[in-house]
Tab-separated table of N, CA, C and O in Angstrom:
chain	number	residue	atom	x	y	z
K	1	MET	N	89.132	17.654	-11.350
K	1	MET	CA	87.767	16.678	-11.363
K	1	MET	C	87.343	16.904	-9.969
K	1	MET	O	87.956	16.730	-8.675
K	2	GLU	N	85.945	17.265	-9.799
K	2	GLU	CA	85.309	17.302	-8.570
K	2	GLU	C	84.839	15.998	-8.076
K	2	GLU	O	84.763	14.928	-8.569
K	3	GLU	N	84.792	15.896	-6.682
K	3	GLU	CA	84.686	14.826	-5.977
K	3	GLU	C	83.368	14.354	-5.592
K	3	GLU	O	82.445	15.561	-5.442
K	4	ARG	N	82.767	13.374	-5.928
K	4	ARG	CA	81.298	13.141	-5.880
K	4	ARG	C	80.621	13.268	-4.559
K	4	ARG	O	81.373	12.559	-3.315
K	5	PRO	N	79.545	13.847	-4.126
K	5	PRO	CA	79.089	14.004	-2.795
K	5	PRO	C	78.720	12.774	-2.386
K	5	PRO	O	78.457	11.724	-2.783
K	6	VAL	N	78.927	12.392	-0.816
K	6	VAL	CA	78.374	11.470	-0.114
K	6	VAL	C	77.054	11.611	0.386
K	6	VAL	O	76.931	12.500	1.420
K	7	GLU	N	75.994	10.969	0.276
K	7	GLU	CA	74.755	11.202	1.161
K	7	GLU	C	74.044	9.830	0.981
K	7	GLU	O	73.707	9.291	0.059
K	8	GLN	N	73.998	9.503	2.410
K	8	GLN	CA	73.295	8.017	2.652
K	8	GLN	C	72.109	8.043	3.637
K	8	GLN	O	72.276	8.817	4.501
K	9	CYS	N	71.417	7.127	3.388
K	9	CYS	CA	70.215	7.069	4.479
K	9	CYS	C	70.894	6.408	5.879
K	9	CYS	O	71.727	5.763	5.765
K	10	PRO	N	70.650	7.244	6.961
K	10	PRO	CA	71.283	6.811	8.161
K	10	PRO	C	70.962	5.376	8.682
K	10	PRO	O	71.316	4.697	9.734
K	11	PHE	N	69.843	4.745	8.178
K	11	PHE	CA	69.091	3.556	8.512
K	11	PHE	C	69.771	2.464	7.604
K	11	PHE	O	70.007	1.283	8.256
K	12	CYS	N	69.558	2.511	6.480
K	12	CYS	CA	69.754	1.545	5.332
K	12	CYS	C	70.832	1.768	4.717
K	12	CYS	O	71.513	0.945	3.731
K	13	THR	N	71.483	2.659	4.942
K	13	THR	CA	72.844	3.439	4.270
K	13	THR	C	72.943	3.304	2.666
K	13	THR	O	73.700	3.166	2.162
K	14	ALA	N	71.654	3.386	2.185
K	14	ALA	CA	71.458	3.721	0.616
K	14	ALA	C	71.991	4.945	0.134
K	14	ALA	O	71.871	5.909	0.763
K	15	ASP	N	72.469	4.659	-0.898
K	15	ASP	CA	73.030	5.839	-1.707
K	15	ASP	C	71.815	6.752	-2.280
K	15	ASP	O	71.615	6.547	-2.906
K	16	LEU	N	71.840	8.131	-1.845
K	16	LEU	CA	70.830	9.153	-2.112
K	16	LEU	C	71.232	10.089	-3.351
K	16	LEU	O	70.604	10.855	-3.768
K	17	ILE	N	72.863	9.877	-3.819
K	17	ILE	CA	73.120	10.710	-4.661
K	17	ILE	C	73.033	9.883	-6.143
K	17	ILE	O	73.422	8.884	-6.384
K	18	GLY	N	72.165	10.714	-7.046
K	18	GLY	CA	72.141	9.717	-8.286
K	18	GLY	C	73.182	10.082	-9.272
K	18	GLY	O	74.470	10.504	-9.111
K	19	GLU	N	72.883	9.880	-10.490
K	19	GLU	CA	73.851	10.177	-11.848
K	19	GLU	C	74.354	11.538	-11.914
K	19	GLU	O	73.567	12.622	-11.400
K	20	LYS	N	75.329	11.755	-12.492
K	20	LYS	CA	76.008	13.212	-12.740
K	20	LYS	C	75.051	14.199	-13.762
K	20	LYS	O	74.553	13.302	-14.849
K	21	ILE	N	74.814	15.314	-13.711
K	21	ILE	CA	74.016	16.167	-14.150
K	21	ILE	C	74.811	16.523	-15.521
K	21	ILE	O	75.889	17.121	-15.631
K	22	PRO	N	74.309	16.415	-16.735
K	22	PRO	CA	74.991	16.651	-18.055
K	22	PRO	C	75.315	18.028	-17.976
K	22	PRO	O	74.500	18.850	-17.683
K	23	TYR	N	76.467	18.286	-18.556
K	23	TYR	CA	77.107	20.032	-18.533
K	23	TYR	C	75.989	20.901	-19.205
K	23	TYR	O	75.759	21.963	-18.535
K	24	SER	N	75.517	20.381	-20.278
K	24	SER	CA	74.510	21.235	-20.931
K	24	SER	C	73.233	21.691	-20.317
K	24	SER	O	72.691	22.627	-20.578
K	25	LEU	N	72.919	20.819	-19.058
K	25	LEU	CA	71.822	20.930	-18.405
K	25	LEU	C	72.176	21.630	-16.735
K	25	LEU	O	71.369	22.287	-16.500
K	26	ARG	N	73.311	21.739	-16.682
K	26	ARG	CA	74.022	22.230	-15.297
K	26	ARG	C	73.590	23.765	-15.111
K	26	ARG	O	73.386	24.050	-13.957
K	27	GLU	N	73.560	24.596	-16.207
K	27	GLU	CA	73.001	25.938	-15.814
K	27	GLU	C	71.541	26.300	-15.305
K	27	GLU	O	71.417	27.136	-14.504
K	28	ARG	N	70.775	25.029	-15.359
K	28	ARG	CA	69.368	25.308	-14.693
K	28	ARG	C	69.543	24.473	-13.451
K	28	ARG	O	68.655	24.836	-12.470
K	29	TYR	N	70.498	24.024	-13.026
K	29	TYR	CA	70.562	23.134	-11.544
K	29	TYR	C	71.687	23.428	-11.013
K	29	TYR	O	72.693	23.773	-11.622
K	30	SER	N	71.678	23.766	-9.455
K	30	SER	CA	73.003	24.284	-8.704
K	30	SER	C	73.641	23.009	-8.420
K	30	SER	O	74.862	23.019	-8.596
K	31	PRO	N	73.015	21.773	-7.986
K	31	PRO	CA	74.020	20.909	-7.700
K	31	PRO	C	74.570	20.223	-9.003
K	31	PRO	O	73.760	19.946	-9.964
K	32	PRO	N	75.637	19.353	-8.754
K	32	PRO	CA	76.158	18.797	-10.260
K	32	PRO	C	75.526	17.344	-10.312
K	32	PRO	O	75.932	16.593	-11.185
K	33	TYR	N	75.004	16.713	-9.379
K	33	TYR	CA	74.413	15.571	-9.240
K	33	TYR	C	73.182	15.454	-9.157
K	33	TYR	O	72.438	16.448	-8.238
K	34	PHE	N	72.180	14.466	-9.573
K	34	PHE	CA	70.805	14.180	-9.447
K	34	PHE	C	70.758	13.638	-7.881
K	34	PHE	O	71.491	13.134	-7.607
K	35	SER	N	69.905	13.941	-7.254
K	35	SER	CA	69.408	13.177	-6.157
K	35	SER	C	68.239	12.164	-6.343
K	35	SER	O	67.865	12.225	-7.265
K	36	ARG	N	68.306	11.252	-5.446
K	36	ARG	CA	67.524	10.015	-5.373
K	36	ARG	C	66.385	10.292	-4.844
K	36	ARG	O	65.358	9.310	-4.206
K	37	LEU	N	65.939	11.559	-4.866
K	37	LEU	CA	64.292	11.793	-4.254
K	37	LEU	C	64.207	11.283	-2.839
K	37	LEU	O	63.309	10.653	-2.536
K	38	LYS	N	64.966	11.733	-1.818
K	38	LYS	CA	64.813	11.733	-0.317
K	38	LYS	C	63.447	12.602	-0.420
K	38	LYS	O	63.135	13.664	-0.986
K	39	ILE	N	62.728	12.356	0.657
K	39	ILE	CA	61.132	12.452	0.657
K	39	ILE	C	61.358	13.841	1.762
K	39	ILE	O	61.848	13.334	2.993
K	40	GLY	N	60.996	14.968	1.404
K	40	GLY	CA	61.027	16.027	2.561
K	40	GLY	C	59.576	16.065	3.531
K	40	GLY	O	58.617	15.747	2.812
K	41	ILE	N	59.802	15.990	4.847
K	41	ILE	CA	58.311	16.052	5.515
K	41	ILE	C	58.122	17.536	5.870
K	41	ILE	O	59.044	18.172	6.566
K	42	TYR	N	57.374	18.001	5.523
K	42	TYR	CA	56.824	19.300	5.651
K	42	TYR	C	56.174	19.689	6.974
K	42	TYR	O	55.143	19.187	7.256
K	43	ASN	N	56.454	20.752	7.894
K	43	ASN	CA	55.538	20.850	8.927
K	43	ASN	C	54.904	22.589	8.504
K	43	ASN	O	55.801	23.826	8.404
K	44	ARG	N	53.739	22.414	8.576
K	44	ARG	CA	52.652	23.670	8.268
K	44	ARG	C	53.148	24.711	9.261
K	44	ARG	O	53.061	26.005	8.715
K	45	LYS	N	53.041	24.332	10.482
K	45	LYS	CA	53.286	25.392	11.333
K	45	LYS	C	54.512	26.212	11.472
K	45	LYS	O	54.614	27.348	11.582
K	46	LEU	N	55.623	25.588	11.135
K	46	LEU	CA	56.741	26.045	10.953
K	46	LEU	C	57.276	26.637	9.686
K	46	LEU	O	58.286	26.926	9.250
K	47	ASP	N	56.444	26.117	8.549
K	47	ASP	CA	56.807	26.522	7.323
K	47	ASP	C	57.812	26.146	6.692
K	47	ASP	O	58.732	26.806	5.880
K	48	MET	N	58.482	24.695	6.929
K	48	MET	CA	59.517	24.373	6.463
K	48	MET	C	59.741	22.950	6.603
K	48	MET	O	58.846	22.132	7.057
K	49	ILE	N	60.645	22.371	5.664
K	49	ILE	CA	61.026	20.763	5.847
K	49	ILE	C	61.558	20.586	7.183
K	49	ILE	O	62.653	21.363	7.399
K	50	THR	N	60.795	19.780	7.938
K	50	THR	CA	61.658	19.438	9.097
K	50	THR	C	62.397	17.969	9.244
K	50	THR	O	63.580	18.029	10.226
K	51	HIS	N	61.902	17.369	8.634
K	51	HIS	CA	62.563	16.078	8.602
K	51	HIS	C	62.692	15.125	7.077
K	51	HIS	O	62.270	15.871	6.158
K	52	TRP	N	63.651	14.169	6.750
K	52	TRP	CA	63.544	13.812	5.597
K	52	TRP	C	63.259	11.924	5.675
K	52	TRP	O	63.432	11.535	6.833
K	53	GLN	N	62.712	11.554	4.695
K	53	GLN	CA	62.564	10.182	4.417
K	53	GLN	C	63.000	9.687	3.431
K	53	GLN	O	63.216	10.114	2.500
K	54	CYS	N	63.534	8.196	3.625
K	54	CYS	CA	64.443	7.481	2.940
K	54	CYS	C	63.243	6.846	1.910
K	54	CYS	O	62.351	6.226	2.319
K	55	PRO	N	63.371	6.672	0.572
K	55	PRO	CA	62.387	6.474	-0.149
K	55	PRO	C	62.581	4.837	-0.519
K	55	PRO	O	61.705	4.088	-0.703
K	56	PHE	N	63.589	4.497	0.037
K	56	PHE	CA	63.948	2.808	0.078
K	56	PHE	C	63.422	2.094	1.109
K	56	PHE	O	62.509	1.146	1.210
K	57	CYS	N	63.885	2.526	2.514
K	57	CYS	CA	63.739	1.844	3.908
K	57	CYS	C	62.419	2.616	4.525
K	57	CYS	O	61.896	2.200	5.542
K	58	LYS	N	61.885	3.790	4.245
K	58	LYS	CA	60.809	4.606	4.878
K	58	LYS	C	61.506	5.277	6.096
K	58	LYS	O	60.615	5.528	7.206
K	59	GLY	N	62.947	4.883	6.481
K	59	GLY	CA	63.414	5.691	7.526
K	59	GLY	C	63.126	7.302	7.562
K	59	GLY	O	63.437	7.741	6.614
K	60	VAL	N	62.987	7.709	8.705
K	60	VAL	CA	63.019	9.212	8.912
K	60	VAL	C	63.724	9.889	9.819
K	60	VAL	O	64.121	9.152	10.987
K	61	TRP	N	64.511	11.040	9.276
K	61	TRP	CA	65.253	11.524	10.206
K	61	TRP	C	65.397	12.908	10.206
K	61	TRP	O	64.706	13.527	9.245
K	62	GLU	N	66.174	13.608	11.231
K	62	GLU	CA	66.022	14.978	11.280
K	62	GLU	C	66.433	15.868	10.198
K	62	GLU	O	67.790	15.177	10.089
K	63	ARG	N	66.118	16.801	9.950
K	63	ARG	CA	67.094	17.783	8.803
K	63	ARG	C	67.931	18.709	9.775
K	63	ARG	O	67.482	18.809	10.620
K	64	LYS	N	69.312	18.411	8.926
K	64	LYS	CA	70.111	19.396	9.794
K	64	LYS	C	70.685	20.583	9.498
K	64	LYS	O	70.529	20.835	8.225
């Protein structure tokens, strides 16, 4: 049995990992768990997501 990943907001410690993806749908998705939609903040100049934002507390942290 695979271990459930841990991903939390560094500010409010909200759990950002959602429900397990059903096996029948997994071939279309790479991670085995849904995400709780952390928000990517995009930098047009760098053409990449540079920060994440928590959908619950609106805290912003750098992408690692």
